[in-house]
Amino acid sequence: MAHILHVASFFLFLTKLSFGQREVTIQKGPLFRAVGYPISIGCNVTGHQGPAEQHFQWSVYLPKAPTQEVQIVSTKDATFSYAVYAQRVRSRGIYVERVRGNSVFLHISELQPKDSGEYECHTPNTDERYYGNYSAKTRLIVIPDTLSATMSPQTLHKEEGESLELTCEASKATAQHTHLSVTWYLMQDGERNQTTKIISLSKDFVLNPGSSYTERFAAGDVQLSKLGVATFRLSIGRLQPSDQGQLFCEATEWIQDPDETWTLITRKRTAQTALRIQPTVRDFQVNISAESMFTAGKSLELVCLVVGSGRDPLLQGVWFFNGNEMARMDAGGVLDLKGDYRQRASQGQLQVSKLSPKAFSLKIFSAGPEDEGVYRCAVAEMARAQMGSWQVLQSKRSPDSHVHLRKPAARNVVLSTKNQQQAVWEGEALTLLCKADGAESPLSVEWWHLPQGQKQPELVAGMQQDGTVQLGASYKELNNQGSTRLEKMDWATFQLEISSTSTTDSGVYECRVSEGTRNQARGRSWTQKLAVTVKSLESSLWVKLMSRQPKVELAKTFGLSCIVEADYANLRVPLTVTWQFQPARSQVFHPLVRITHNGTIEWGGFLSQFQKKTKVLQSSFHSQLLIHDATEEEAGVYQCKVEVYVRNSLCTSGPVRASAISHSLMIAITLPESKLQVNSSSQVQEILINSNTNIECNILSRSTGDLQLAVIWYFSPSSTKATWLKILQMDKNNVVKYGDEFHTLRRKQKFYPEKVSQDLFQLHVLNMEDSDQGKYHCAVEEWLLSTNGTWLKLGEKKSGLTELKLRPPGSKVRVSKGYRTENATEHGEVAIHCSLESSGSSASLFSVMWYRNRENSGRKMVVHLRHDGLLEYGEEGLRRHPHCYRSSPTDFVLKLHRVEMEDAGLYWCRVTEWQLHGSPSKWVNQASDESQHMVLMVLPSEPTFPSRICSSTSLLYFLLVFPCILLILLPISLLCWYHKARKLSALSLKAQNEKALWVNLKGAGDWTTNRKEEEEEEEDN
């Protein structure tokens, strides 16, 4: 019990923890526990990384060395324990129980005085970095066990009905504030390990009786009183035999921990007192009550009555038939049936019960000739013996009761429906009544059905005289679902009920009633017929889908109504309604929600937020959806599908009897009309150079709802005809983003926005310069946050124009406006001049920016010569690296080297005057002026021989390829000449040798000369 309270308090403590960084928490102290008793201390870690299962290490800091850690036990290292605790850890006197991967308990089975100290729970690090706390401490104080509980052992002998008083002494001397509870127990004879709670006084001073003594406590027979400081008295009035056994009292001491939970710290039991109770014996008489005649098939009931005896005696009843025991019910209510009576009772034909403490009943529900005879009952008064068995105090028998069977008589039969209607709807119950008249007698019945379009009837069900029901072959399977039931309403009335009809149940029904007994041949029988029609549910079912708002404004609520109409609306049949949705630009319907016939609501997952914002209203023939906070994803086509079940389908999983689908209904989601209005009046401000100003953007009206505003500031310089430039944008989340032209640090420092109020925004312009002159305006956008988290733009309005002008300074820069045309030769150099009409003040410095404009490329900066002499190149300047310098106080020169044809175009300069102002001094733009556009024309240069070669592709290819061909042909030619020379040398040598041979053989004959000539001819050939 103490361990359970510890666990409960510890988990209550864990619910107060937060998540984030690693945090180790331990049960709050100080904890006071008594020596010799167990303790459980909980520890938990949260916010950790790494594995889900964390390790824990327990240590203690003893009072004699409060700074020295003594290791106790670890879940990670079996050798963690110091020697002083190692033996207790090995013997499981100290162990760690893991509750979850991040939660454990330290259990000490038997506390010792030396266990007092500060206990630390440490978790080794598994995180990527140290963040949080990794250990926690609590203090344990082991206090002496001062609880005592005493009672003198004795043996008491009492008679049933007498009273009993026992006292026990329970006291404590604990220094801490504790509470005491006292409980009295009874241990019955033979049950050494099982005790019964009599009554207790809880730690909160509340009396609680045991479950076996609740009624006697309410009647005032069981009481517990506190006499003085340490005496507790148990009083039991009117003792019962069940009170016999060993009685003792148990005292328990409780202390409240810092987490406000009460914990058991000590418990003591007293010695036992033996109680013996002598039951009281009382005389009584037994009578039997029964009718002398009974009708076959009717019920027969006999009652055995006890007259006399004491109040609420423990009685046992035995029934006899024709001298043989048929049933026995002992004093504890246990029934024992003999022979075939056990089978008849299992079939519901026989029942033996106890009507009151002094009355026993024997009831035969369908009596027959075999039940005719002599009945008798015997009753015995019992008492519980010491070992739990029953002891007979006295026994009596009733007189014999003779019961006889009545003879049968003649009768007629009438067949009708219960509601007098021969046409029912599919799924309705069909109840047929077959009633016989005449004298009461055992009857049997058979029900037959001739379906429409068939010639052979089918057996529906039959009932024998004893109530046995037999179903026809085709109705056995249906009976498993309880759809067909045959009942005997009285001796002459039989009811056939088909609880859930179908169209196949239409046709002619026939009732055949027979008279006779089970031991006789079948007697006379009577027949009656009736035609019944079952109408189909689907034949009159149709569905309509309606909405009052086919066009719904965003974030508003709209409703859809699915109305079911049928001729059988009064039947209140169960319906299943399925709402389907087809999104825009889709051909597939998706289920939104299904309201089943048994009341279950099944949500589809197609629209993620649909369930959270939809209310379902369902009645018998009407289903309605109320969809709040409409968004664009709800736009589309809706349908509702209705499935009709029979009424008993609420308890069974019956099939669908009819279904229909409504027409499609289109729902369009529109944005609400924006009511945004911005001040559109224009104004002109003249500002001194180097001064600050602000421009206002005033909201006159705005729409209601979850709306946010985005403000965009635009600027059009007065010095150019450029389009509007975006300065910055403060979006709906108040995040500021600068435009591409204003993304430098200097621009961001000059222009910054401020939201003065919900309806007023300002643009601050610092250190007004000549380049800041121009027109400004704001554009306000109204954004609506939909329920699905997306932002929708409702409208946009622009303010009026605010023009900023500089007040004329003391000096003004004037650049010569003369129109000039410069000619340059390709690959040559050209110098473009920009001249001032005057050199200006001696305190002034000048900067010049050169611009270029080509066809289809627009205005681009080439180079900027700053007032401090630094050069800044634009995109064009980085490519060409022109030279820019000041040739005289009034002349600025842009010099281009190696001019190309693509350098032709318009060039002009912008000169700005700078002066020192303020303290500390700062160079401030005083004024600026631009020159007229100067036209640069590039003339092609005279071609040279190398340039002509490079300009002719075919000639260039010839000069590159022809030497390569010559280099390949030259080795081939030399190789051929070499081979030809060797061949000619060999022929010449051969000819000389043959000529010498011919001179020596000149007289050898003509045939030699002829042969020589032929060989020479062959060689020549």
Coordinates of C-alpha atoms in Angstrom, one line a residue, residues 689-691 767 915-924 926:
I689 CA 19.2 70.3 -47.3
N690 CA 20.6 67.9 -44.6
S691 CA 17.3 68.1 -42.6
N767 CA 19.6 64.1 -44.2
Q915 CA 30.1 71.1 -48.7
L916 CA 30.9 70.5 -45.0
H917 CA 28.0 71.0 -42.6
G918 CA 27.2 70.3 -39.0
S919 CA 29.2 69.4 -36.0
P920 CA 31.0 67.1 -36.3
S921 CA 31.5 68.1 -39.9
K922 CA 30.0 66.0 -42.6
W923 CA 30.1 66.3 -46.4
V924 CA 26.5 67.2 -47.6
Q926 CA 24.3 70.8 -51.9

